[in-house]
């Protein structure tokens, strides 16, 4: 939390308040779903390098070693994977065992191991559901598309995450 505040996350506007408030809610959602500590920490830090959907970065991807020192190598690997995702290229096949993951920083394709794909899917769900909960216009605009996405990701999601996806995103379809 100190690093987030030091890098200005408390001053960056984000749906539902500030970036730091969003990051705390994502971490909290992952905890409610029973995520292991490294994934919860990744939820708190998932925007450090910016994302395909939120370009504001707190650190450059060149600072990976520094962030790993603070949050641990496992959590940092999840943060980097999340930040590096080229969503348009990756989302359609993420749940496939041999689905290609395109790194938006390098342009390289690779296939992350199953646990990393699960972490990515779970973090994606926690992030998007937070936005859908705090912003009804977001939910109305993107709810159907997100529900379709998480339906594809379902084999990678925990039961509590999938249940929340259906509950939160289907509410915007009524």
XYZ file of C-alpha atoms in Angstrom:
174
model
C 0.000 0.000 0.000
C 2.839 2.387 0.762
C 4.282 1.956 -2.727
C 0.858 2.509 -4.314
C 0.429 5.743 -2.411
C 4.029 6.813 -3.076
C 3.489 6.350 -6.825
C 0.276 8.393 -6.757
C -2.418 5.705 -7.079
C -4.518 7.535 -4.486
C -4.593 10.584 -6.784
C -5.549 8.823 -10.028
C -9.257 8.947 -10.866
C -10.901 5.599 -11.577
C -14.525 4.451 -11.668
C -15.727 4.220 -8.099
C -13.246 6.794 -6.786
C -9.505 6.417 -7.122
C -7.211 3.790 -8.565
C -6.069 2.763 -5.088
C -9.696 2.257 -3.985
C -10.342 0.094 -7.062
C -7.199 -1.959 -6.421
C -8.245 -2.528 -2.805
C -11.706 -3.668 -3.894
C -10.230 -6.094 -6.451
C -7.921 -7.551 -3.800
C -10.859 -7.844 -1.418
C -12.994 -9.611 -4.028
C -10.232 -12.129 -4.669
C -9.998 -12.751 -0.921
C -13.755 -13.352 -0.711
C -13.414 -15.905 -3.512
C -10.682 -17.698 -1.537
C -7.743 -16.767 -3.770
C -4.301 -17.616 -2.463
C -2.197 -14.730 -1.055
C -0.049 -14.207 -4.192
C -3.144 -13.709 -6.341
C -4.655 -11.324 -3.796
C -1.452 -9.258 -3.825
C -1.508 -9.306 -7.635
C -5.078 -8.002 -7.456
C -3.877 -5.103 -5.336
C -1.053 -4.382 -7.795
C -2.540 -5.374 -11.141
C -2.341 -1.876 -12.646
C 1.316 -1.144 -11.835
C 2.385 -1.500 -15.485
C -0.904 -0.239 -16.906
C -3.187 -2.560 -18.854
C -4.632 -2.879 -22.309
C -7.780 -1.228 -20.937
C -6.174 1.282 -18.523
C -2.952 2.724 -19.956
C -1.903 4.732 -16.879
C 1.150 2.974 -15.446
C 2.702 3.454 -12.032
C 5.923 1.709 -13.068
C 7.568 0.729 -16.318
C 7.668 -2.990 -17.146
C 11.436 -2.502 -17.002
C 10.995 -2.229 -13.203
C 9.858 -5.822 -12.746
C 12.699 -6.759 -10.402
C 11.943 -3.796 -8.155
C 8.260 -4.681 -7.884
C 9.098 -8.361 -7.305
C 11.267 -7.341 -4.342
C 8.254 -5.644 -2.772
C 5.421 -8.077 -3.590
C 7.225 -11.345 -4.332
C 8.122 -13.037 -7.604
C 4.903 -15.059 -7.909
C 2.613 -12.046 -7.462
C 4.746 -9.940 -9.806
C 4.576 -12.621 -12.516
C 0.766 -12.467 -12.333
C 0.830 -8.648 -12.441
C 3.097 -8.688 -15.492
C 1.008 -11.298 -17.293
C -2.140 -9.283 -16.639
C -0.555 -6.006 -17.758
C 1.080 -7.513 -20.825
C -2.102 -9.022 -22.247
C -3.157 -7.941 -25.707
C -6.820 -8.561 -24.955
C -8.105 -8.641 -28.524
C -5.559 -11.295 -29.513
C -5.663 -13.311 -26.274
C -9.225 -13.399 -24.965
C -10.762 -15.619 -27.663
C -8.528 -18.617 -26.877
C -7.342 -18.108 -23.279
C -9.366 -21.068 -21.989
C -7.916 -23.399 -24.666
C -5.060 -25.589 -23.423
C -2.889 -24.403 -26.305
C -4.347 -20.914 -26.623
C -1.853 -18.246 -27.601
C -1.288 -15.314 -25.268
C 0.007 -12.187 -27.006
C 2.266 -9.901 -24.993
C 1.350 -6.310 -25.878
C 4.773 -5.059 -24.745
C 6.866 -7.420 -26.875
C 4.412 -8.737 -29.471
C 5.491 -12.283 -28.616
C 3.080 -15.195 -28.448
C 3.307 -17.840 -25.736
C 1.069 -20.257 -23.874
C 1.080 -19.618 -20.117
C 0.825 -22.629 -17.840
C -2.636 -23.536 -16.591
C -2.220 -21.927 -13.140
C -1.226 -18.592 -14.683
C -4.186 -18.720 -17.074
C -6.465 -19.405 -14.094
C -4.914 -16.515 -12.185
C -5.348 -14.246 -15.192
C -9.006 -15.221 -15.628
C -9.788 -14.813 -11.923
C -8.064 -11.423 -11.764
C -9.840 -10.330 -14.941
C -13.196 -11.279 -13.443
C -12.482 -9.481 -10.151
C -11.379 -6.364 -12.035
C -14.297 -6.201 -14.448
C -16.900 -7.091 -11.822
C -15.650 -4.263 -9.643
C -16.193 -1.845 -12.520
C -19.639 -3.308 -13.203
C -20.611 -2.965 -9.544
C -19.538 0.652 -9.138
C -20.632 1.963 -12.533
C -24.086 1.023 -13.808
C -23.402 2.645 -17.195
C -20.326 0.427 -17.589
C -22.403 -2.618 -16.646
C -25.137 -1.700 -19.108
C -22.669 -1.072 -21.932
C -20.340 -4.016 -21.381
C -22.279 -6.519 -19.253
C -23.389 -8.816 -22.085
C -19.937 -8.848 -23.675
C -18.256 -9.515 -20.335
C -20.710 -12.290 -19.497
C -19.881 -13.907 -22.845
C -16.165 -13.518 -22.129
C -16.386 -15.053 -18.663
C -18.593 -17.817 -20.002
C -15.648 -18.713 -22.285
C -13.285 -18.365 -19.295
C -15.547 -20.500 -17.095
C -13.229 -23.558 -17.089
C -10.522 -21.302 -15.614
C -12.688 -19.567 -12.992
C -13.361 -20.649 -9.441
C -16.973 -21.443 -8.579
C -17.404 -18.257 -6.522
C -15.977 -16.110 -9.345
C -18.253 -17.698 -11.946
C -21.274 -17.304 -9.663
C -20.516 -13.594 -9.201
C -20.015 -13.149 -12.952
C -23.491 -14.503 -13.595
C -25.086 -12.517 -10.770
C -23.463 -9.130 -11.441
C -23.334 -9.180 -15.229
C -26.734 -10.743 -15.835
C -28.248 -7.986 -13.662
C -27.271 -5.487 -16.356
C -29.164 -7.512 -18.987
C -32.546 -7.290 -17.340
